[in-house]
Tab-separated table of C-alpha atoms in Angstrom:
chain	number	residue	atom	x	y	z
A	1	UNK	CA	106.250	-8.745	-105.833
A	2	UNK	CA	102.759	-8.724	-104.403
A	3	UNK	CA	101.822	-11.674	-106.545
A	4	UNK	CA	104.948	-13.482	-105.439
A	5	UNK	CA	104.003	-13.054	-101.779
A	6	UNK	CA	100.495	-14.187	-102.553
A	7	UNK	CA	101.756	-17.387	-104.155
A	8	UNK	CA	104.210	-18.003	-101.341
A	9	UNK	CA	101.352	-17.709	-98.860
A	10	UNK	CA	99.230	-20.037	-100.941
A	11	UNK	CA	101.984	-22.675	-100.886
A	12	UNK	CA	102.216	-22.273	-97.139
A	13	UNK	CA	98.467	-22.728	-96.785
A	14	UNK	CA	98.503	-25.901	-98.895
A	15	UNK	CA	101.338	-27.367	-96.841
A	16	UNK	CA	99.559	-26.422	-93.652
A	17	UNK	CA	96.464	-28.365	-94.684
A	18	UNK	CA	98.306	-31.508	-95.653
A	19	UNK	CA	99.969	-33.733	-93.085
A	20	UNK	CA	101.637	-35.923	-95.701
A	21	UNK	CA	104.553	-34.591	-97.737
A	22	UNK	CA	103.361	-32.917	-100.961
A	23	UNK	CA	105.413	-33.339	-104.094
A	24	UNK	CA	106.942	-30.264	-105.681
A	25	UNK	CA	105.131	-30.904	-108.962
A	26	UNK	CA	101.749	-31.075	-107.229
A	27	UNK	CA	102.422	-27.836	-105.363
A	28	UNK	CA	103.516	-26.017	-108.507
A	29	UNK	CA	100.492	-27.254	-110.424
A	30	UNK	CA	98.046	-26.229	-107.715
A	31	UNK	CA	99.451	-22.716	-107.633
A	32	UNK	CA	99.689	-22.449	-111.383
A	33	UNK	CA	103.427	-21.740	-111.392
A	34	UNK	CA	106.556	-23.329	-112.807
A	35	UNK	CA	108.450	-25.896	-110.713
A	36	UNK	CA	111.568	-23.723	-110.565
A	37	UNK	CA	109.602	-20.823	-109.143
A	38	UNK	CA	107.833	-23.097	-106.684
A	39	UNK	CA	111.158	-24.489	-105.509
A	40	UNK	CA	112.491	-20.991	-104.980
A	41	UNK	CA	109.491	-19.956	-102.888
A	42	UNK	CA	109.569	-23.202	-100.895
A	43	UNK	CA	113.262	-22.768	-100.143
A	44	UNK	CA	112.416	-19.306	-98.840
A	45	UNK	CA	109.657	-20.711	-96.665
A	46	UNK	CA	112.020	-23.340	-95.258
A	47	UNK	CA	114.464	-20.577	-94.351
A	48	UNK	CA	111.723	-18.397	-92.870
A	49	UNK	CA	110.727	-21.138	-90.471
A	50	UNK	CA	114.326	-21.967	-89.684
A	51	UNK	CA	115.092	-18.380	-88.771
A	52	UNK	CA	111.946	-18.089	-86.738
A	53	UNK	CA	113.078	-21.034	-84.563
A	54	UNK	CA	109.516	-21.739	-83.535
A	55	UNK	CA	107.598	-24.884	-82.715
A	56	UNK	CA	107.639	-26.358	-86.175
A	57	UNK	CA	109.691	-26.351	-89.343
A	58	UNK	CA	109.159	-26.974	-93.004
A	59	UNK	CA	111.312	-29.789	-94.343
A	60	UNK	CA	112.004	-31.365	-97.683
A	61	UNK	CA	111.389	-35.080	-97.420
A	62	UNK	CA	111.063	-38.053	-99.779
A	63	UNK	CA	110.721	-35.741	-102.741
A	64	UNK	CA	108.045	-33.557	-101.131
A	65	UNK	CA	107.520	-30.858	-98.515
A	66	UNK	CA	105.989	-31.202	-95.074
A	67	UNK	CA	105.607	-29.368	-91.792
A	68	UNK	CA	107.194	-31.107	-88.838
A	69	UNK	CA	107.659	-30.226	-85.188
A	70	UNK	CA	110.972	-28.778	-84.123
A	71	UNK	CA	113.355	-31.388	-82.824
A	72	UNK	CA	114.021	-29.415	-79.652
A	73	UNK	CA	110.536	-30.278	-78.391
A	74	UNK	CA	110.808	-34.011	-79.091
A	75	UNK	CA	111.300	-34.976	-75.449
A	76	UNK	CA	108.359	-33.052	-74.050
A	77	UNK	CA	106.051	-33.754	-76.982
A	78	UNK	CA	106.561	-37.482	-76.687
A	79	UNK	CA	105.548	-37.197	-73.033
A	80	UNK	CA	102.424	-35.250	-73.908
A	81	UNK	CA	101.446	-37.351	-76.912
A	82	UNK	CA	102.430	-40.806	-75.793
A	83	UNK	CA	100.972	-42.550	-78.815
A	84	UNK	CA	103.090	-40.473	-81.161
A	85	UNK	CA	106.369	-41.790	-79.849
A	86	UNK	CA	108.045	-43.990	-82.416
A	87	UNK	CA	110.115	-46.932	-81.271
A	88	UNK	CA	113.676	-46.595	-82.480
A	89	UNK	CA	115.042	-49.515	-84.449
A	90	UNK	CA	117.580	-51.918	-82.958
A	91	UNK	CA	121.240	-51.765	-83.954
A	92	UNK	CA	121.162	-55.094	-85.775
A	93	UNK	CA	118.228	-53.871	-87.817
A	94	UNK	CA	119.952	-50.588	-88.583
A	95	UNK	CA	123.223	-52.244	-89.643
A	96	UNK	CA	121.332	-54.495	-92.038
A	97	UNK	CA	119.358	-51.544	-93.307
A	98	UNK	CA	122.571	-49.574	-93.846
A	99	UNK	CA	124.023	-52.333	-96.009
A	100	UNK	CA	120.843	-52.563	-98.067
A	101	UNK	CA	120.646	-48.786	-98.429
A	102	UNK	CA	124.212	-48.360	-99.683
A	103	UNK	CA	124.550	-51.591	-101.620
A	104	UNK	CA	121.121	-51.861	-103.203
A	105	UNK	CA	120.047	-53.780	-105.129
A	106	UNK	CA	121.517	-56.631	-103.091
A	107	UNK	CA	120.747	-60.318	-102.694
A	108	UNK	CA	120.328	-62.138	-99.408
A	109	UNK	CA	123.565	-64.075	-99.983
A	110	UNK	CA	125.575	-60.903	-100.574
A	111	UNK	CA	124.046	-59.441	-97.428
A	112	UNK	CA	124.980	-62.510	-95.361
A	113	UNK	CA	128.501	-62.312	-96.750
A	114	UNK	CA	128.998	-58.779	-95.405
A	115	UNK	CA	127.298	-59.341	-92.077
A	116	UNK	CA	128.839	-62.751	-91.463
A	117	UNK	CA	125.496	-64.007	-90.168
A	118	UNK	CA	122.200	-65.115	-91.619
A	119	UNK	CA	120.010	-62.117	-92.424
A	120	UNK	CA	116.857	-63.920	-93.477
A	121	UNK	CA	114.709	-63.030	-90.476
A	122	UNK	CA	116.104	-59.523	-90.417
A	123	UNK	CA	115.122	-58.824	-94.021
A	124	UNK	CA	111.683	-60.317	-93.440
A	125	UNK	CA	111.149	-58.006	-90.483
A	126	UNK	CA	112.398	-54.988	-92.452
A	127	UNK	CA	109.955	-55.877	-95.197
A	128	UNK	CA	107.103	-56.090	-92.734
A	129	UNK	CA	108.071	-52.616	-91.526
A	130	UNK	CA	107.907	-51.506	-95.173
A	131	UNK	CA	111.463	-50.157	-95.059
A	132	UNK	CA	112.755	-52.716	-97.553
A	133	UNK	CA	111.153	-54.246	-100.619
A	134	UNK	CA	112.010	-56.756	-103.309
A	135	UNK	CA	113.177	-54.791	-106.341
A	136	UNK	CA	113.791	-57.562	-108.853
A	137	UNK	CA	115.816	-60.671	-109.469
A	138	UNK	CA	119.507	-61.026	-110.151
A	139	UNK	CA	120.289	-62.554	-113.527
A	140	UNK	CA	122.365	-65.421	-112.169
A	141	UNK	CA	121.456	-69.087	-111.756
A	142	UNK	CA	118.622	-69.422	-109.275
A	143	UNK	CA	117.538	-65.825	-109.934
A	144	UNK	CA	117.752	-64.701	-106.289
A	145	UNK	CA	115.589	-61.811	-105.151
A	146	UNK	CA	117.223	-58.376	-105.054
A	147	UNK	CA	116.338	-56.066	-102.176
A	148	UNK	CA	116.287	-52.287	-101.937
A	149	UNK	CA	114.896	-49.532	-99.739
A	150	UNK	CA	111.420	-48.028	-100.029
A	151	UNK	CA	109.962	-44.543	-100.032
A	152	UNK	CA	108.879	-45.321	-96.489
A	153	UNK	CA	112.586	-45.658	-95.641
A	154	UNK	CA	113.197	-42.071	-96.770
A	155	UNK	CA	110.223	-40.881	-94.731
A	156	UNK	CA	111.367	-42.768	-91.657
A	157	UNK	CA	114.808	-41.203	-91.651
A	158	UNK	CA	113.658	-37.786	-92.810
A	159	UNK	CA	115.622	-37.988	-96.059
A	160	UNK	CA	114.645	-36.243	-99.238
A	161	UNK	CA	116.434	-38.649	-101.558
A	162	UNK	CA	118.807	-41.579	-101.226
A	163	UNK	CA	121.856	-39.462	-101.992
A	164	UNK	CA	121.177	-37.524	-98.762
A	165	UNK	CA	122.367	-40.541	-96.789
A	166	UNK	CA	125.546	-39.813	-94.855
A	167	UNK	CA	128.481	-41.167	-96.843
A	168	UNK	CA	129.937	-44.263	-95.226
A	169	UNK	CA	133.377	-43.614	-93.763
A	170	UNK	CA	136.197	-44.759	-95.958
A	171	UNK	CA	137.733	-47.788	-94.296
A	172	UNK	CA	141.213	-46.274	-94.472
A	173	UNK	CA	140.104	-43.569	-92.067
A	174	UNK	CA	138.944	-46.047	-89.466
A	175	UNK	CA	140.496	-45.948	-86.053
A	176	UNK	CA	139.715	-48.661	-83.605
A	177	UNK	CA	138.720	-46.200	-80.862
A	178	UNK	CA	135.784	-45.095	-82.948
A	179	UNK	CA	133.911	-48.250	-82.330
A	180	UNK	CA	132.748	-50.028	-79.264
A	181	UNK	CA	130.113	-52.630	-78.703
A	182	UNK	CA	127.166	-50.975	-77.051
A	183	UNK	CA	125.974	-52.536	-73.874
A	184	UNK	CA	123.547	-54.888	-75.399
A	185	UNK	CA	120.129	-55.870	-74.281
A	186	UNK	CA	118.744	-59.166	-75.388
A	187	UNK	CA	115.676	-58.451	-77.452
A	188	UNK	CA	113.685	-60.170	-80.066
A	189	UNK	CA	115.087	-58.424	-83.088
A	190	UNK	CA	112.759	-59.628	-85.706
A	191	UNK	CA	109.363	-58.695	-84.520
A	192	UNK	CA	106.945	-58.612	-87.385
A	193	UNK	CA	104.386	-55.938	-87.878
A	194	UNK	CA	101.156	-57.672	-86.765
A	195	UNK	CA	99.171	-56.411	-89.767
A	196	UNK	CA	101.741	-57.683	-92.204
A	197	UNK	CA	100.701	-60.195	-94.804
A	198	UNK	CA	103.255	-62.983	-94.539
A	199	UNK	CA	102.372	-64.416	-97.912
A	200	UNK	CA	103.777	-61.361	-99.632
A	201	UNK	CA	107.296	-62.267	-98.522
A	202	UNK	CA	109.651	-63.763	-101.100
A	203	UNK	CA	109.848	-67.557	-100.772
A	204	UNK	CA	113.438	-67.444	-99.502
A	205	UNK	CA	112.445	-65.422	-96.442
A	206	UNK	CA	109.620	-67.626	-95.229
A	207	UNK	CA	110.201	-69.560	-92.054
A	208	UNK	CA	110.585	-73.251	-92.596
A	209	UNK	CA	108.112	-75.012	-90.413
A	210	UNK	CA	110.043	-77.299	-88.132
A	211	UNK	CA	108.032	-79.792	-86.127
A	212	UNK	CA	109.651	-80.103	-82.779
B	1	UNK	CA	147.434	-67.254	-72.202
B	2	UNK	CA	146.152	-63.755	-72.795
B	3	UNK	CA	143.395	-62.328	-70.710
B	4	UNK	CA	140.052	-63.118	-72.265
B	5	UNK	CA	138.303	-59.859	-73.165
B	6	UNK	CA	134.727	-59.387	-72.117
B	7	UNK	CA	132.101	-60.089	-74.702
B	8	UNK	CA	128.534	-59.152	-74.963
B	9	UNK	CA	126.582	-61.030	-77.527
B	10	UNK	CA	123.135	-60.257	-78.773
B	11	UNK	CA	120.918	-62.915	-80.206
B	12	UNK	CA	117.494	-63.167	-81.622
B	13	UNK	CA	114.813	-65.523	-80.540
B	14	UNK	CA	113.053	-66.104	-83.801
B	15	UNK	CA	115.795	-67.284	-86.028
B	16	UNK	CA	117.916	-68.803	-83.293
B	17	UNK	CA	120.858	-67.091	-84.980
B	18	UNK	CA	123.064	-64.382	-83.604
B	19	UNK	CA	122.540	-60.939	-85.011
B	20	UNK	CA	126.024	-59.954	-83.997
B	21	UNK	CA	128.019	-62.666	-85.606
B	22	UNK	CA	131.603	-63.874	-85.563
B	23	UNK	CA	132.854	-60.774	-87.415
B	24	UNK	CA	131.708	-58.587	-84.560
B	25	UNK	CA	133.476	-60.820	-82.082
B	26	UNK	CA	136.653	-60.679	-84.171
B	27	UNK	CA	136.414	-56.900	-84.137
B	28	UNK	CA	136.050	-56.714	-80.422
B	29	UNK	CA	139.109	-58.972	-80.091
B	30	UNK	CA	141.082	-56.702	-82.417
B	31	UNK	CA	139.895	-53.667	-80.441
B	32	UNK	CA	141.043	-55.285	-77.210
B	33	UNK	CA	144.571	-55.741	-78.622
B	34	UNK	CA	144.828	-51.988	-79.182
B	35	UNK	CA	146.851	-52.460	-82.345
B	36	UNK	CA	146.156	-51.672	-85.960
B	37	UNK	CA	144.262	-54.337	-87.856
B	38	UNK	CA	147.247	-54.875	-90.146
B	39	UNK	CA	149.403	-55.822	-87.167
B	40	UNK	CA	147.065	-58.340	-85.593
B	41	UNK	CA	148.643	-61.733	-85.176
B	42	UNK	CA	146.726	-64.533	-86.820
B	43	UNK	CA	147.790	-67.090	-84.226
B	44	UNK	CA	146.724	-64.925	-81.348
B	45	UNK	CA	143.325	-64.110	-82.746
B	46	UNK	CA	142.703	-67.740	-83.632
B	47	UNK	CA	143.431	-68.989	-80.162
B	48	UNK	CA	141.457	-66.140	-78.601
B	49	UNK	CA	138.495	-66.834	-80.841
B	50	UNK	CA	138.494	-70.507	-79.904
B	51	UNK	CA	138.852	-69.481	-76.259
B	52	UNK	CA	135.791	-67.257	-76.736
B	53	UNK	CA	133.815	-70.176	-78.145
B	54	UNK	CA	134.643	-72.310	-75.092
B	55	UNK	CA	133.773	-69.534	-72.684
B	56	UNK	CA	130.453	-68.773	-74.329
B	57	UNK	CA	129.544	-72.450	-74.423
B	58	UNK	CA	129.973	-72.530	-70.698
B	59	UNK	CA	127.661	-69.521	-70.588
B	60	UNK	CA	125.263	-71.750	-72.511
B	61	UNK	CA	124.744	-69.379	-75.371
B	62	UNK	CA	123.290	-71.269	-78.218
B	63	UNK	CA	126.099	-71.061	-80.725
B	64	UNK	CA	125.387	-71.157	-84.366
B	65	UNK	CA	127.270	-72.822	-87.159
B	66	UNK	CA	128.537	-69.395	-88.240
B	67	UNK	CA	130.885	-69.266	-85.276
B	68	UNK	CA	132.121	-72.801	-85.823
B	69	UNK	CA	132.747	-71.986	-89.468
B	70	UNK	CA	134.683	-68.862	-88.541
B	71	UNK	CA	136.780	-70.788	-86.022
B	72	UNK	CA	137.653	-73.492	-88.495
B	73	UNK	CA	138.369	-70.874	-91.137
B	74	UNK	CA	140.817	-69.169	-88.794
B	75	UNK	CA	142.534	-72.430	-87.962
B	76	UNK	CA	142.775	-73.178	-91.679
B	77	UNK	CA	144.292	-69.770	-92.439
B	78	UNK	CA	146.733	-70.154	-89.595
B	79	UNK	CA	147.896	-73.601	-90.683
B	80	UNK	CA	148.240	-72.381	-94.244
B	81	UNK	CA	150.389	-69.491	-93.078
B	82	UNK	CA	152.558	-71.762	-90.961
B	83	UNK	CA	153.354	-74.168	-93.766
B	84	UNK	CA	157.088	-74.066	-94.388
B	85	UNK	CA	157.855	-71.511	-97.027
B	86	UNK	CA	161.069	-72.418	-98.889
B	87	UNK	CA	162.127	-68.782	-99.049
B	88	UNK	CA	161.460	-68.192	-95.415
B	89	UNK	CA	164.057	-68.770	-92.727
B	90	UNK	CA	162.826	-67.045	-89.600
B	91	UNK	CA	162.195	-69.269	-86.591
B	92	UNK	CA	159.135	-67.850	-84.889
B	93	UNK	CA	157.211	-66.309	-87.725
B	94	UNK	CA	153.950	-64.794	-86.580
B	95	UNK	CA	151.718	-64.367	-89.596
B	96	UNK	CA	149.426	-61.330	-89.834
B	97	UNK	CA	145.787	-61.590	-90.838
B	98	UNK	CA	145.412	-62.497	-94.500
B	99	UNK	CA	144.182	-59.744	-96.802
B	100	UNK	CA	140.851	-61.384	-97.596
B	101	UNK	CA	139.922	-61.523	-93.928
B	102	UNK	CA	141.061	-57.937	-93.312
B	103	UNK	CA	138.984	-56.710	-96.250
B	104	UNK	CA	135.970	-58.568	-94.991
B	105	UNK	CA	136.409	-57.166	-91.509
B	106	UNK	CA	136.815	-53.615	-92.775
B	107	UNK	CA	133.738	-53.912	-94.962
B	108	UNK	CA	131.781	-55.209	-91.997
B	109	UNK	CA	133.017	-52.367	-89.815
B	110	UNK	CA	132.187	-49.772	-92.434
B	111	UNK	CA	128.554	-50.785	-92.442
B	112	UNK	CA	128.424	-51.026	-88.690
B	113	UNK	CA	129.441	-47.402	-88.616
B	114	UNK	CA	126.931	-46.536	-91.311
B	115	UNK	CA	124.370	-48.284	-89.129
B	116	UNK	CA	125.459	-46.058	-86.276
B	117	UNK	CA	124.797	-43.006	-88.431
B	118	UNK	CA	121.364	-44.337	-89.261
B	119	UNK	CA	120.765	-44.906	-85.565
B	120	UNK	CA	121.509	-41.224	-84.916
B	121	UNK	CA	119.127	-40.218	-87.703
B	122	UNK	CA	116.528	-42.610	-86.332
B	123	UNK	CA	116.787	-41.087	-82.864
B	124	UNK	CA	116.584	-37.611	-84.327
B	125	UNK	CA	113.567	-38.211	-86.526
B	126	UNK	CA	111.685	-40.307	-83.956
B	127	UNK	CA	111.119	-37.094	-82.030
B	128	UNK	CA	109.880	-34.998	-84.937
B	129	UNK	CA	106.164	-35.238	-85.363
B	130	UNK	CA	103.769	-34.525	-88.164
B	131	UNK	CA	100.102	-33.686	-88.044
B	132	UNK	CA	97.416	-36.343	-88.170
B	133	UNK	CA	94.626	-34.972	-90.258
B	134	UNK	CA	95.117	-34.925	-93.920
B	135	UNK	CA	93.725	-32.876	-96.696
B	136	UNK	CA	94.640	-34.454	-99.983
B	137	UNK	CA	95.477	-32.066	-102.756
B	138	UNK	CA	93.184	-32.441	-105.680
B	139	UNK	CA	95.596	-32.878	-108.520
B	140	UNK	CA	93.061	-32.884	-111.315
B	141	UNK	CA	92.981	-29.531	-113.019
B	142	UNK	CA	89.646	-28.172	-114.066
B	143	UNK	CA	89.448	-26.420	-117.397
B	144	UNK	CA	86.116	-24.941	-118.307
B	145	UNK	CA	84.853	-24.012	-121.712
B	146	UNK	CA	85.629	-20.385	-122.196
B	147	UNK	CA	82.833	-17.912	-122.766
B	148	UNK	CA	83.022	-15.439	-125.620
B	149	UNK	CA	83.015	-12.609	-123.091
B	150	UNK	CA	86.125	-13.979	-121.386
B	151	UNK	CA	87.838	-14.514	-124.689
B	152	UNK	CA	87.126	-10.959	-125.778
B	153	UNK	CA	88.309	-9.581	-122.461
B	154	UNK	CA	91.520	-11.578	-122.758
B	155	UNK	CA	92.190	-10.054	-126.156
B	156	UNK	CA	91.157	-6.705	-124.790
B	157	UNK	CA	93.759	-6.816	-122.043
B	158	UNK	CA	96.413	-7.461	-124.673
B	159	UNK	CA	95.082	-4.596	-126.743
B	160	UNK	CA	95.299	-2.263	-123.763
B	161	UNK	CA	98.932	-3.180	-123.237
B	162	UNK	CA	99.478	-2.488	-126.890
B	163	UNK	CA	97.956	0.992	-126.722
B	164	UNK	CA	100.809	2.121	-124.486
B	165	UNK	CA	103.265	1.780	-127.340
B	166	UNK	CA	100.922	3.103	-129.947
B	167	UNK	CA	102.339	6.575	-129.800
B	168	UNK	CA	105.622	5.457	-131.209
B	169	UNK	CA	103.899	4.309	-134.366
B	170	UNK	CA	106.193	1.890	-136.044
B	171	UNK	CA	106.941	2.636	-139.629
B	172	UNK	CA	107.113	-0.590	-141.532
B	173	UNK	CA	110.371	-1.035	-143.389
B	174	UNK	CA	108.413	-1.807	-146.465
B	175	UNK	CA	104.788	-2.495	-147.194
B	176	UNK	CA	103.609	-5.936	-146.228
B	177	UNK	CA	106.124	-6.763	-143.529
B	178	UNK	CA	103.691	-6.336	-140.695
B	179	UNK	CA	100.619	-7.436	-142.575
B	180	UNK	CA	98.971	-10.196	-140.604
B	181	UNK	CA	96.371	-12.173	-142.433
B	182	UNK	CA	93.813	-14.363	-140.685
B	183	UNK	CA	94.803	-17.291	-142.944
B	184	UNK	CA	98.443	-17.026	-141.891
B	185	UNK	CA	97.435	-16.921	-138.251
B	186	UNK	CA	95.239	-19.971	-138.679
B	187	UNK	CA	98.098	-21.832	-140.321
B	188	UNK	CA	100.378	-20.716	-137.493
B	189	UNK	CA	97.858	-21.937	-134.907
B	190	UNK	CA	97.340	-25.302	-136.520
B	191	UNK	CA	101.079	-25.756	-136.849
B	192	UNK	CA	101.562	-25.099	-133.134
B	193	UNK	CA	98.709	-27.422	-132.227
B	194	UNK	CA	100.232	-30.215	-134.302
B	195	UNK	CA	103.473	-29.769	-132.408
B	196	UNK	CA	102.320	-29.511	-128.825
B	197	UNK	CA	98.585	-30.218	-128.741
B	198	UNK	CA	97.798	-27.023	-126.877
B	199	UNK	CA	98.590	-23.339	-127.072
B	200	UNK	CA	98.656	-20.933	-124.184
B	201	UNK	CA	96.937	-17.655	-124.871
B	202	UNK	CA	100.122	-15.609	-124.932
B	203	UNK	CA	101.714	-17.971	-127.434
B	204	UNK	CA	99.150	-16.924	-129.991
B	205	UNK	CA	101.328	-13.934	-130.776
B	206	UNK	CA	104.637	-14.178	-132.451
B	207	UNK	CA	106.240	-11.482	-130.360
B	208	UNK	CA	105.910	-10.204	-126.811
B	209	UNK	CA	104.305	-6.906	-127.707
B	210	UNK	CA	101.968	-7.682	-130.560
B	211	UNK	CA	100.645	-4.908	-132.731
B	212	UNK	CA	96.953	-4.254	-133.033
B	213	UNK	CA	96.846	-5.898	-136.448
B	214	UNK	CA	98.301	-9.095	-135.134
B	215	UNK	CA	95.916	-9.149	-132.176
B	216	UNK	CA	92.927	-8.734	-134.426
B	217	UNK	CA	94.176	-11.403	-136.819
B	218	UNK	CA	94.776	-13.790	-133.940
B	219	UNK	CA	91.325	-13.140	-132.506
B	220	UNK	CA	89.623	-13.853	-135.801
B	221	UNK	CA	91.797	-16.895	-136.380
B	222	UNK	CA	90.843	-18.341	-133.003
B	223	UNK	CA	87.153	-17.801	-133.732
B	224	UNK	CA	87.635	-19.432	-137.113
B	225	UNK	CA	89.410	-22.587	-135.853
B	226	UNK	CA	86.804	-22.999	-133.153
B	227	UNK	CA	84.069	-22.632	-135.744
B	228	UNK	CA	85.486	-25.343	-137.952
B	229	UNK	CA	85.836	-27.551	-134.861
B	230	UNK	CA	89.586	-27.990	-135.107
B	231	UNK	CA	90.036	-27.004	-131.519
B	232	UNK	CA	88.328	-25.489	-128.517
B	233	UNK	CA	89.200	-22.747	-126.093
B	234	UNK	CA	89.263	-23.552	-122.378
B	235	UNK	CA	89.915	-21.574	-119.231
B	236	UNK	CA	91.493	-22.714	-115.967
B	237	UNK	CA	88.835	-22.902	-113.245
B	238	UNK	CA	91.080	-21.336	-110.607
B	239	UNK	CA	93.556	-19.113	-112.376
B	240	UNK	CA	91.486	-18.074	-115.343
B	241	UNK	CA	94.303	-18.612	-117.794
B	242	UNK	CA	93.142	-19.397	-121.305
B	243	UNK	CA	94.486	-22.034	-123.643
B	244	UNK	CA	93.545	-23.474	-127.001
B	245	UNK	CA	93.422	-27.272	-127.157
B	246	UNK	CA	92.930	-29.777	-129.946
B	247	UNK	CA	89.504	-31.312	-130.132
């Protein structure tokens, strides 16, 4: 029992020191215990922090574990630490991302088909945000690029694995009241990350240069 | 002429295309009718959609080909549905939306709602912060060569455990059953090493509570295999656990 508490504390200390999520295997190895035991202790720690309802929580994310501030302080913390505030993504971006997340791997054409509009710029901007990556080529004539979500995507949405995504509503259950067009602001949807290397984009996403 | 519903359209500057395309507009039309999608009249939605195109042109929104395509597609579907059907006698037949279009609309809607879920998650996680500084875990394990003293003390600790059950001296069923020879142990060790490449200290013994004889045989066998350079004994730098590895 004493040893168990010691190990649990050691895990806590390791997680405290690291700001990035640490993988379960790495934690188990560092403490010299089996993965199953590590998982058990980590689950306990998660509960401990949950019950304590303090300023931060332990969460399981993208296959690892990480301390994170409690959501109830998000408002005030983003006032205090202005540079920490993350811009939320626009609806168009999120809809595209949702299709890629649930339908991956998916080609640009298939994506356009579902959205009813061209998604080229959208995918390029998602790639520059590192939320989407090329995952291969479809074995059909022309071998179009297939797109899927990244590990960064899991981190961004606080998911531990893809299967944690909320299940899309079955279309039969849809009622028209559930949906309304938000009041929409005109924004430039497809802002690229300034540090992004444009050459790493698949050919099909590059802007054609049009001389006006 | 039905009242034209209000539309709000979002567009993007870079691509010149609309991010909320014709499907979204169709949905908002359907929503404005306040009827189930399976009861929407094809004629009505076609004329409303074309009406929407005219209105938005006067608002000077740069319309893309996608909208024109959708409009022509609707007109095509409508004309196809209105073609005289020999088995059909009703005068003012008002065709519903064809299945392919309904499916497409529902699919589109499904992902819009999934996008809404993601938006909620995005809002939620945007306000949860992590720390800046980072201490990277060193994932390389350090195994040191074991000293003879440590090896002896490891065997000693096993021996001490053994002494507790010494009082109930086990009577062998017949002579030779519990005879452990160093050769057998060496063979046992080398067999294990072949299989897994390393042996943890406790796996040296064939049962959980080894007898003194087995401990002694194992100790001598380990010394022997190290001597003939078949393997070496290492100890974990942090946890002090001992294992035997192939050279």
